[in-house]
């Protein structure tokens, strides 16, 4: 008897697939394509179980689609720029490039050990100039179109990492990576004008309705955050400026009893100049600027502010209202000024309470009693207008339009749309990133590098600094250059690009990854895009997907792409947990894939991760589960050993004549075809791999149970051969190596990877007899066996004839008999 040696056979098949170059994709317009892609990994050093899970899910889909006859593209690459490489380099006294490429080598070999059907010919690393040079080109083209600009902007600054942080890298005012308190700082930064696409990014979410999880679409929608409202001017009393506000509630204008400005609001200095409040206001503004914005504006942060001493005029009541500076108003949203309506906005309500400001109700709910005796909180609900001059009595929705129209006529305001979405700051003051292709000339200012001079190669011969600051500004032979416009001396930009830029277009580059005279081959791009199935973690539900969607649209408008959306279908897989917590180094609950591969092999590791939970759910690691998966594969092996003398390569779902078969033979054949049908459906539509595996297990049991009887006849042996071939084929996408091995041992001369997926035979599903339960008034009273093709009337008669059923009917009147074909009969008596 032979033994199942996972590691040995896995190596053998991996070599064979590689030698036959089975997974190299070639565009072929005659054949329907299928592009399956998992989010590419950051080369952190080693594969973790989260990687194993996501790449295994993708691999099952890819292998299944190959067999279904699609021309499959399933590439792999490395998201290779970024902060951790620099930190690791500093810590281990090496160079980020060296560290990164060594990690890539290690992780590539790990992925290969897992037996993924990847097209390694298309491998790319984003830190390679042959990749990022195209990104630099896109930067120049976007700049040309006005979609890139430079501006002074307040940034979150981490004093320890010496870098700007994105808002979402700030957690409770602290750096997400090192935990230092984040500071505010003003820097000139490069921005990508993603807001120019805000409407399209929002509207196109509709086209993703059937392919993307609702949760992700809602997160994107909220992130873009389109608000409809109005901008209204409030003239400053005794001056000639206006303070313009953005409001979503122009209907409450008569209730605006003060004005709140963001601490950064430019007019403040002028408003307070020479006033007794000047000192206090200046101190407040300074204090606010030193406080992190996410802390300042958190919902549970106390509302606070100062009076500027200035007033502005409410344009409809004509009344002067005091102007305050308030901590919760953001300069980056709307206009940085808010007309405060304390009766109907909770923040304003709290603020007014604290500073004794007037609270004037202008919206009443239909059931008026509600608020008698003064407001306890702001009323933000619907209602009709009161104390609102000519608009009193209108319902508040109508009033929004009317008041806005009224203001527009008088030149005091207009309809306005606002987005929560901000332009994308792509500047990073870090070394390990793609250089931004710009030079600064004393005469000409910021000048784009000439396209012909791309790439601007990141110098790799420099030493990173122990304090973490970028060495680029001090790398003179990088920095010193000449101005492309005037030829005079110039200095290079030393900021590098946010790594989200690289991951915003890599999926398109895979379609012609090695092309060196253009970013894409248009024919390849047009054939392979969009990605048919994208798979990755929910942590990328907002930024990565939004940036990738933006880039796709921007590249389309630059004439590269013809598609508007990059990912037709999205699967967000759950996390891998251990003892209920996410696996992480800090918790010390890591299961190392290498260890699993050494002990159990790739097939067991794959099988466990697929079987333990449906893809979108979290998966709790469980050692018994792994052993269980391993035992099952051993069992397959032993069963094969037992079957092998009688197996012939007659193919899965072999056509066998009914007449030849015994009842047991027909039953096994039916089970075989039922399993195939179920598995095909689950793989095709739902990606429910766990139920697929369960179905193969059942089929295996059925083969084992029928062995004794069927092994004795010629026709029985055929059924066994066919059913076993089907079991191997169905399990193949999940555990390809063992299935290939047993398939070959069955005597097939082609490998499973090159085999097509069979169709089930509807004839084989046909049953002779079915068991039906009989209920009387909904209670189970008997079972009957009826011919599968029996007419309703015959089934009724058989059911009523059943002895036990009769006892429960006795002399009662039978009012109705309901027949659910192949399942049940319910007799209603009264
Ligand atoms: C008056 C008002 C009355 C408001 C009322 C709300 C309720 P969304 O829906 O998020 O767009 N606002 C405007 N700019 C702001 C800023 N820079 N910082 C903080 N708050 C700001 O919210 C729009 C509302 O948020 C605006 O409508 C404004 O307050 C406030 F009963 O204006 B509202
Ligand atoms: Zn110049």
PDB file of C-alpha atoms in Angstrom, residues 570-797:
ATOM      1  CA  UNK A 570     -15.647  42.186  -5.554  1.00  0.00           C
ATOM      2  CA  UNK A 571     -15.320  39.625  -2.817  1.00  0.00           C
ATOM      3  CA  UNK A 572     -14.170  40.823   0.587  1.00  0.00           C
ATOM      4  CA  UNK A 573     -12.861  37.895   2.533  1.00  0.00           C
ATOM      5  CA  UNK A 574     -13.064  37.722   6.319  1.00  0.00           C
ATOM      6  CA  UNK A 575     -10.121  37.759   8.667  1.00  0.00           C
ATOM      7  CA  UNK A 576      -8.159  34.824  10.001  1.00  0.00           C
ATOM      8  CA  UNK A 577      -8.549  34.680  13.754  1.00  0.00           C
ATOM      9  CA  UNK A 578      -6.975  32.599  16.443  1.00  0.00           C
ATOM     10  CA  UNK A 579      -8.841  32.202  19.712  1.00  0.00           C
ATOM     11  CA  UNK A 580     -11.240  34.896  18.589  1.00  0.00           C
ATOM     12  CA  UNK A 581      -8.595  37.556  17.883  1.00  0.00           C
ATOM     13  CA  UNK A 582      -6.965  38.636  14.659  1.00  0.00           C
ATOM     14  CA  UNK A 583      -3.652  36.863  14.193  1.00  0.00           C
ATOM     15  CA  UNK A 584      -0.893  39.326  14.922  1.00  0.00           C
ATOM     16  CA  UNK A 585       2.683  39.393  16.034  1.00  0.00           C
ATOM     17  CA  UNK A 586       1.861  41.573  19.006  1.00  0.00           C
ATOM     18  CA  UNK A 587      -0.707  39.088  20.296  1.00  0.00           C
ATOM     19  CA  UNK A 588       1.639  36.184  19.710  1.00  0.00           C
ATOM     20  CA  UNK A 589      -1.131  34.110  18.144  1.00  0.00           C
ATOM     21  CA  UNK A 590       0.415  33.623  14.724  1.00  0.00           C
ATOM     22  CA  UNK A 591       0.202  30.355  12.880  1.00  0.00           C
ATOM     23  CA  UNK A 592       3.094  30.244  10.441  1.00  0.00           C
ATOM     24  CA  UNK A 593       2.152  28.946   7.003  1.00  0.00           C
ATOM     25  CA  UNK A 594       5.647  27.514   6.535  1.00  0.00           C
ATOM     26  CA  UNK A 595       5.131  25.275   9.503  1.00  0.00           C
ATOM     27  CA  UNK A 596       1.802  24.098   8.097  1.00  0.00           C
ATOM     28  CA  UNK A 597       3.391  23.450   4.727  1.00  0.00           C
ATOM     29  CA  UNK A 598       6.191  21.400   6.272  1.00  0.00           C
ATOM     30  CA  UNK A 599       3.917  19.372   8.486  1.00  0.00           C
ATOM     31  CA  UNK A 600       0.797  18.877   6.384  1.00  0.00           C
ATOM     32  CA  UNK A 601       1.505  20.223   2.929  1.00  0.00           C
ATOM     33  CA  UNK A 602      -0.236  22.794   0.759  1.00  0.00           C
ATOM     34  CA  UNK A 603      -3.371  20.785   0.045  1.00  0.00           C
ATOM     35  CA  UNK A 604      -4.241  20.379   3.714  1.00  0.00           C
ATOM     36  CA  UNK A 605      -3.533  24.036   4.423  1.00  0.00           C
ATOM     37  CA  UNK A 606      -5.699  25.073   1.501  1.00  0.00           C
ATOM     38  CA  UNK A 607      -8.441  22.625   2.362  1.00  0.00           C
ATOM     39  CA  UNK A 608      -8.658  23.781   5.941  1.00  0.00           C
ATOM     40  CA  UNK A 609      -8.880  27.487   5.125  1.00  0.00           C
ATOM     41  CA  UNK A 610     -11.599  26.790   2.565  1.00  0.00           C
ATOM     42  CA  UNK A 611     -13.568  24.394   4.704  1.00  0.00           C
ATOM     43  CA  UNK A 612     -13.502  26.279   7.999  1.00  0.00           C
ATOM     44  CA  UNK A 613     -15.703  29.200   6.899  1.00  0.00           C
ATOM     45  CA  UNK A 614     -17.361  30.729   3.848  1.00  0.00           C
ATOM     46  CA  UNK A 615     -14.996  33.274   2.260  1.00  0.00           C
ATOM     47  CA  UNK A 616     -16.675  36.439   3.441  1.00  0.00           C
ATOM     48  CA  UNK A 617     -16.846  35.309   7.077  1.00  0.00           C
ATOM     49  CA  UNK A 618     -14.055  35.407   9.640  1.00  0.00           C
ATOM     50  CA  UNK A 619     -12.214  32.150  10.023  1.00  0.00           C
ATOM     51  CA  UNK A 620     -11.152  30.914  13.428  1.00  0.00           C
ATOM     52  CA  UNK A 621      -7.969  28.888  13.238  1.00  0.00           C
ATOM     53  CA  UNK A 622      -8.323  25.530  14.816  1.00  0.00           C
ATOM     54  CA  UNK A 623      -5.654  22.862  15.036  1.00  0.00           C
ATOM     55  CA  UNK A 624      -8.173  20.013  15.171  1.00  0.00           C
ATOM     56  CA  UNK A 625      -9.702  21.397  12.018  1.00  0.00           C
ATOM     57  CA  UNK A 626      -6.351  21.253  10.263  1.00  0.00           C
ATOM     58  CA  UNK A 627      -5.806  17.705  11.377  1.00  0.00           C
ATOM     59  CA  UNK A 628      -9.311  16.834  10.270  1.00  0.00           C
ATOM     60  CA  UNK A 629      -8.576  18.214   6.822  1.00  0.00           C
ATOM     61  CA  UNK A 630      -5.371  16.228   6.712  1.00  0.00           C
ATOM     62  CA  UNK A 631      -7.153  13.021   7.753  1.00  0.00           C
ATOM     63  CA  UNK A 632      -9.664  13.503   5.000  1.00  0.00           C
ATOM     64  CA  UNK A 633      -6.919  13.659   2.378  1.00  0.00           C
ATOM     65  CA  UNK A 634      -5.343  10.538   3.844  1.00  0.00           C
ATOM     66  CA  UNK A 635      -8.705   8.920   3.579  1.00  0.00           C
ATOM     67  CA  UNK A 636      -8.998   9.862  -0.086  1.00  0.00           C
ATOM     68  CA  UNK A 637      -5.580   8.340  -0.611  1.00  0.00           C
ATOM     69  CA  UNK A 638      -6.450   5.037   1.107  1.00  0.00           C
ATOM     70  CA  UNK A 639      -9.759   4.765  -0.660  1.00  0.00           C
ATOM     71  CA  UNK A 640      -8.002   5.287  -3.946  1.00  0.00           C
ATOM     72  CA  UNK A 641      -5.593   2.556  -3.032  1.00  0.00           C
ATOM     73  CA  UNK A 642      -8.488   0.227  -2.400  1.00  0.00           C
ATOM     74  CA  UNK A 643     -10.238   1.185  -5.628  1.00  0.00           C
ATOM     75  CA  UNK A 644      -7.202   1.296  -7.821  1.00  0.00           C
ATOM     76  CA  UNK A 645      -7.203  -2.303  -9.132  1.00  0.00           C
ATOM     77  CA  UNK A 646     -10.611  -1.769 -10.669  1.00  0.00           C
ATOM     78  CA  UNK A 647     -10.382   1.877 -11.748  1.00  0.00           C
ATOM     79  CA  UNK A 648     -10.295   2.701 -15.434  1.00  0.00           C
ATOM     80  CA  UNK A 649      -9.915   6.186 -16.923  1.00  0.00           C
ATOM     81  CA  UNK A 650     -13.408   6.311 -18.383  1.00  0.00           C
ATOM     82  CA  UNK A 651     -13.810   9.967 -17.429  1.00  0.00           C
ATOM     83  CA  UNK A 652     -15.972  11.687 -14.860  1.00  0.00           C
ATOM     84  CA  UNK A 653     -19.709  11.501 -15.510  1.00  0.00           C
ATOM     85  CA  UNK A 654     -19.222   8.670 -17.972  1.00  0.00           C
ATOM     86  CA  UNK A 655     -22.402   7.843 -19.920  1.00  0.00           C
ATOM     87  CA  UNK A 656     -23.686   4.545 -18.640  1.00  0.00           C
ATOM     88  CA  UNK A 657     -26.856   2.882 -19.786  1.00  0.00           C
ATOM     89  CA  UNK A 658     -29.588   2.568 -17.159  1.00  0.00           C
ATOM     90  CA  UNK A 659     -30.246  -0.988 -18.099  1.00  0.00           C
ATOM     91  CA  UNK A 660     -26.731  -2.067 -17.217  1.00  0.00           C
ATOM     92  CA  UNK A 661     -26.931  -0.802 -13.653  1.00  0.00           C
ATOM     93  CA  UNK A 662     -28.122  -2.265 -10.407  1.00  0.00           C
ATOM     94  CA  UNK A 663     -30.076  -0.120  -7.972  1.00  0.00           C
ATOM     95  CA  UNK A 664     -26.902   0.588  -6.014  1.00  0.00           C
ATOM     96  CA  UNK A 665     -25.157   1.490  -9.257  1.00  0.00           C
ATOM     97  CA  UNK A 666     -27.939   3.852 -10.231  1.00  0.00           C
ATOM     98  CA  UNK A 667     -27.919   5.400  -6.763  1.00  0.00           C
ATOM     99  CA  UNK A 668     -24.187   6.060  -6.835  1.00  0.00           C
ATOM    100  CA  UNK A 669     -24.405   7.438 -10.317  1.00  0.00           C
ATOM    101  CA  UNK A 670     -27.184   9.769  -9.193  1.00  0.00           C
ATOM    102  CA  UNK A 671     -25.106  10.908  -6.214  1.00  0.00           C
ATOM    103  CA  UNK A 672     -22.197  11.570  -8.566  1.00  0.00           C
ATOM    104  CA  UNK A 673     -24.236  13.782 -10.857  1.00  0.00           C
ATOM    105  CA  UNK A 674     -26.024  15.521  -8.003  1.00  0.00           C
ATOM    106  CA  UNK A 675     -22.678  16.347  -6.427  1.00  0.00           C
ATOM    107  CA  UNK A 676     -21.307  17.727  -9.659  1.00  0.00           C
ATOM    108  CA  UNK A 677     -24.389  19.855 -10.154  1.00  0.00           C
ATOM    109  CA  UNK A 678     -24.249  21.259  -6.640  1.00  0.00           C
ATOM    110  CA  UNK A 679     -20.522  21.909  -6.701  1.00  0.00           C
ATOM    111  CA  UNK A 680     -20.662  23.567 -10.108  1.00  0.00           C
ATOM    112  CA  UNK A 681     -23.378  25.879  -8.864  1.00  0.00           C
ATOM    113  CA  UNK A 682     -21.645  26.695  -5.609  1.00  0.00           C
ATOM    114  CA  UNK A 683     -18.383  27.437  -7.377  1.00  0.00           C
ATOM    115  CA  UNK A 684     -20.021  29.435 -10.102  1.00  0.00           C
ATOM    116  CA  UNK A 685     -22.382  31.631  -8.181  1.00  0.00           C
ATOM    117  CA  UNK A 686     -21.652  31.750  -4.523  1.00  0.00           C
ATOM    118  CA  UNK A 687     -18.060  30.733  -3.955  1.00  0.00           C
ATOM    119  CA  UNK A 688     -19.302  28.533  -1.153  1.00  0.00           C
ATOM    120  CA  UNK A 689     -16.220  26.346  -1.061  1.00  0.00           C
ATOM    121  CA  UNK A 690     -17.064  24.814   2.284  1.00  0.00           C
ATOM    122  CA  UNK A 691     -20.272  23.308   0.957  1.00  0.00           C
ATOM    123  CA  UNK A 692     -18.428  22.106  -2.147  1.00  0.00           C
ATOM    124  CA  UNK A 693     -15.964  20.275   0.029  1.00  0.00           C
ATOM    125  CA  UNK A 694     -18.778  18.801   2.110  1.00  0.00           C
ATOM    126  CA  UNK A 695     -20.375  17.527  -1.087  1.00  0.00           C
ATOM    127  CA  UNK A 696     -17.124  15.835  -2.156  1.00  0.00           C
ATOM    128  CA  UNK A 697     -16.901  14.238   1.282  1.00  0.00           C
ATOM    129  CA  UNK A 698     -20.394  12.850   0.874  1.00  0.00           C
ATOM    130  CA  UNK A 699     -19.608  11.526  -2.548  1.00  0.00           C
ATOM    131  CA  UNK A 700     -16.470   9.887  -1.186  1.00  0.00           C
ATOM    132  CA  UNK A 701     -18.559   8.212   1.516  1.00  0.00           C
ATOM    133  CA  UNK A 702     -21.027   7.011  -1.064  1.00  0.00           C
ATOM    134  CA  UNK A 703     -18.241   5.500  -3.190  1.00  0.00           C
ATOM    135  CA  UNK A 704     -16.824   3.773  -0.156  1.00  0.00           C
ATOM    136  CA  UNK A 705     -20.232   2.413   0.887  1.00  0.00           C
ATOM    137  CA  UNK A 706     -21.021   1.064  -2.579  1.00  0.00           C
ATOM    138  CA  UNK A 707     -17.603  -0.481  -3.093  1.00  0.00           C
ATOM    139  CA  UNK A 708     -18.359  -4.001  -1.881  1.00  0.00           C
ATOM    140  CA  UNK A 709     -21.316  -4.549  -4.104  1.00  0.00           C
ATOM    141  CA  UNK A 710     -20.220  -2.609  -7.173  1.00  0.00           C
ATOM    142  CA  UNK A 711     -16.685  -3.928  -7.332  1.00  0.00           C
ATOM    143  CA  UNK A 712     -18.103  -7.358  -8.265  1.00  0.00           C
ATOM    144  CA  UNK A 713     -19.631  -6.456 -11.623  1.00  0.00           C
ATOM    145  CA  UNK A 714     -18.281  -4.923 -14.780  1.00  0.00           C
ATOM    146  CA  UNK A 715     -20.957  -2.219 -14.812  1.00  0.00           C
ATOM    147  CA  UNK A 716     -20.447  -1.572 -11.107  1.00  0.00           C
ATOM    148  CA  UNK A 717     -16.747  -0.994 -11.645  1.00  0.00           C
ATOM    149  CA  UNK A 718     -17.578   1.514 -14.347  1.00  0.00           C
ATOM    150  CA  UNK A 719     -19.841   3.431 -11.984  1.00  0.00           C
ATOM    151  CA  UNK A 720     -17.139   3.433  -9.325  1.00  0.00           C
ATOM    152  CA  UNK A 721     -14.528   4.640 -11.814  1.00  0.00           C
ATOM    153  CA  UNK A 722     -16.733   7.420 -13.049  1.00  0.00           C
ATOM    154  CA  UNK A 723     -17.867   8.540  -9.591  1.00  0.00           C
ATOM    155  CA  UNK A 724     -14.328   8.525  -8.261  1.00  0.00           C
ATOM    156  CA  UNK A 725     -13.067  10.531 -11.219  1.00  0.00           C
ATOM    157  CA  UNK A 726     -15.803  13.059 -10.544  1.00  0.00           C
ATOM    158  CA  UNK A 727     -14.825  13.295  -6.884  1.00  0.00           C
ATOM    159  CA  UNK A 728     -11.197  13.998  -7.841  1.00  0.00           C
ATOM    160  CA  UNK A 729     -12.201  16.537 -10.430  1.00  0.00           C
ATOM    161  CA  UNK A 730     -14.546  18.370  -8.074  1.00  0.00           C
ATOM    162  CA  UNK A 731     -11.972  18.581  -5.339  1.00  0.00           C
ATOM    163  CA  UNK A 732      -9.202  19.587  -7.711  1.00  0.00           C
ATOM    164  CA  UNK A 733      -9.677  23.396  -7.580  1.00  0.00           C
ATOM    165  CA  UNK A 734      -9.384  23.229  -3.793  1.00  0.00           C
ATOM    166  CA  UNK A 735      -6.576  20.669  -3.378  1.00  0.00           C
ATOM    167  CA  UNK A 736      -5.011  20.394  -6.810  1.00  0.00           C
ATOM    168  CA  UNK A 737      -1.889  18.360  -6.040  1.00  0.00           C
ATOM    169  CA  UNK A 738      -3.361  15.246  -4.480  1.00  0.00           C
ATOM    170  CA  UNK A 739      -6.121  15.257  -7.059  1.00  0.00           C
ATOM    171  CA  UNK A 740      -3.612  15.420  -9.928  1.00  0.00           C
ATOM    172  CA  UNK A 741      -1.658  12.556  -8.400  1.00  0.00           C
ATOM    173  CA  UNK A 742      -4.651  10.273  -7.903  1.00  0.00           C
ATOM    174  CA  UNK A 743      -5.990  11.243 -11.309  1.00  0.00           C
ATOM    175  CA  UNK A 744      -2.720  10.225 -12.910  1.00  0.00           C
ATOM    176  CA  UNK A 745      -2.734   7.001 -10.914  1.00  0.00           C
ATOM    177  CA  UNK A 746      -6.197   6.277 -12.288  1.00  0.00           C
ATOM    178  CA  UNK A 747      -4.549   6.082 -15.683  1.00  0.00           C
ATOM    179  CA  UNK A 748      -5.410   9.386 -17.310  1.00  0.00           C
ATOM    180  CA  UNK A 749      -2.747  10.628 -19.655  1.00  0.00           C
ATOM    181  CA  UNK A 750      -3.609  14.325 -19.371  1.00  0.00           C
ATOM    182  CA  UNK A 751      -3.408  16.347 -16.191  1.00  0.00           C
ATOM    183  CA  UNK A 752      -6.446  17.738 -14.432  1.00  0.00           C
ATOM    184  CA  UNK A 753      -5.238  21.303 -14.847  1.00  0.00           C
ATOM    185  CA  UNK A 754      -5.750  20.884 -18.592  1.00  0.00           C
ATOM    186  CA  UNK A 755      -9.051  19.078 -18.335  1.00  0.00           C
ATOM    187  CA  UNK A 756     -12.417  20.657 -18.971  1.00  0.00           C
ATOM    188  CA  UNK A 757     -15.219  20.725 -16.438  1.00  0.00           C
ATOM    189  CA  UNK A 758     -17.957  18.220 -17.338  1.00  0.00           C
ATOM    190  CA  UNK A 759     -21.694  18.805 -17.534  1.00  0.00           C
ATOM    191  CA  UNK A 760     -23.907  16.686 -15.372  1.00  0.00           C
ATOM    192  CA  UNK A 761     -26.350  14.364 -17.106  1.00  0.00           C
ATOM    193  CA  UNK A 762     -29.952  15.250 -16.210  1.00  0.00           C
ATOM    194  CA  UNK A 763     -30.912  11.646 -16.987  1.00  0.00           C
ATOM    195  CA  UNK A 764     -28.708  10.441 -14.198  1.00  0.00           C
ATOM    196  CA  UNK A 765     -30.521  12.602 -11.659  1.00  0.00           C
ATOM    197  CA  UNK A 766     -33.664  10.697 -12.364  1.00  0.00           C
ATOM    198  CA  UNK A 767     -34.956   8.725  -9.401  1.00  0.00           C
ATOM    199  CA  UNK A 768     -37.103   5.585  -9.488  1.00  0.00           C
ATOM    200  CA  UNK A 769     -38.745   6.063  -6.164  1.00  0.00           C
ATOM    201  CA  UNK A 770     -38.874   8.928  -3.753  1.00  0.00           C
ATOM    202  CA  UNK A 771     -39.813   8.985  -0.104  1.00  0.00           C
ATOM    203  CA  UNK A 772     -42.429  11.517   0.827  1.00  0.00           C
ATOM    204  CA  UNK A 773     -43.529  12.492   4.315  1.00  0.00           C
ATOM    205  CA  UNK A 774     -47.208  12.709   5.089  1.00  0.00           C
ATOM    206  CA  UNK A 775     -48.573  15.211   7.559  1.00  0.00           C
ATOM    207  CA  UNK A 776     -52.033  15.514   9.038  1.00  0.00           C
ATOM    208  CA  UNK A 777     -52.767  19.110  10.004  1.00  0.00           C
ATOM    209  CA  UNK A 778     -49.072  19.866   9.816  1.00  0.00           C
ATOM    210  CA  UNK A 779     -47.932  16.986  12.054  1.00  0.00           C
ATOM    211  CA  UNK A 780     -45.749  14.215  10.713  1.00  0.00           C
ATOM    212  CA  UNK A 781     -47.816  11.010  10.598  1.00  0.00           C
ATOM    213  CA  UNK A 782     -46.151   8.756   8.077  1.00  0.00           C
ATOM    214  CA  UNK A 783     -43.767   8.195   5.166  1.00  0.00           C
ATOM    215  CA  UNK A 784     -44.632   6.744   1.826  1.00  0.00           C
ATOM    216  CA  UNK A 785     -42.531   5.574  -1.047  1.00  0.00           C
ATOM    217  CA  UNK A 786     -43.850   6.581  -4.461  1.00  0.00           C
ATOM    218  CA  UNK A 787     -42.581   6.220  -8.026  1.00  0.00           C
ATOM    219  CA  UNK A 788     -40.630   9.341  -8.897  1.00  0.00           C
ATOM    220  CA  UNK A 789     -42.917  10.065 -11.848  1.00  0.00           C
ATOM    221  CA  UNK A 790     -46.169   9.538  -9.941  1.00  0.00           C
ATOM    222  CA  UNK A 791     -49.090  11.871 -10.684  1.00  0.00           C
ATOM    223  CA  UNK A 792     -50.401  14.133  -7.925  1.00  0.00           C
ATOM    224  CA  UNK A 793     -53.639  12.197  -7.712  1.00  0.00           C
ATOM    225  CA  UNK A 794     -51.818   8.896  -7.206  1.00  0.00           C
ATOM    226  CA  UNK A 795     -49.645  10.411  -4.495  1.00  0.00           C
ATOM    227  CA  UNK A 796     -52.731  11.731  -2.717  1.00  0.00           C
ATOM    228  CA  UNK A 797     -54.351   8.348  -2.833  1.00  0.00           C
TER     229      UNK A 797
END
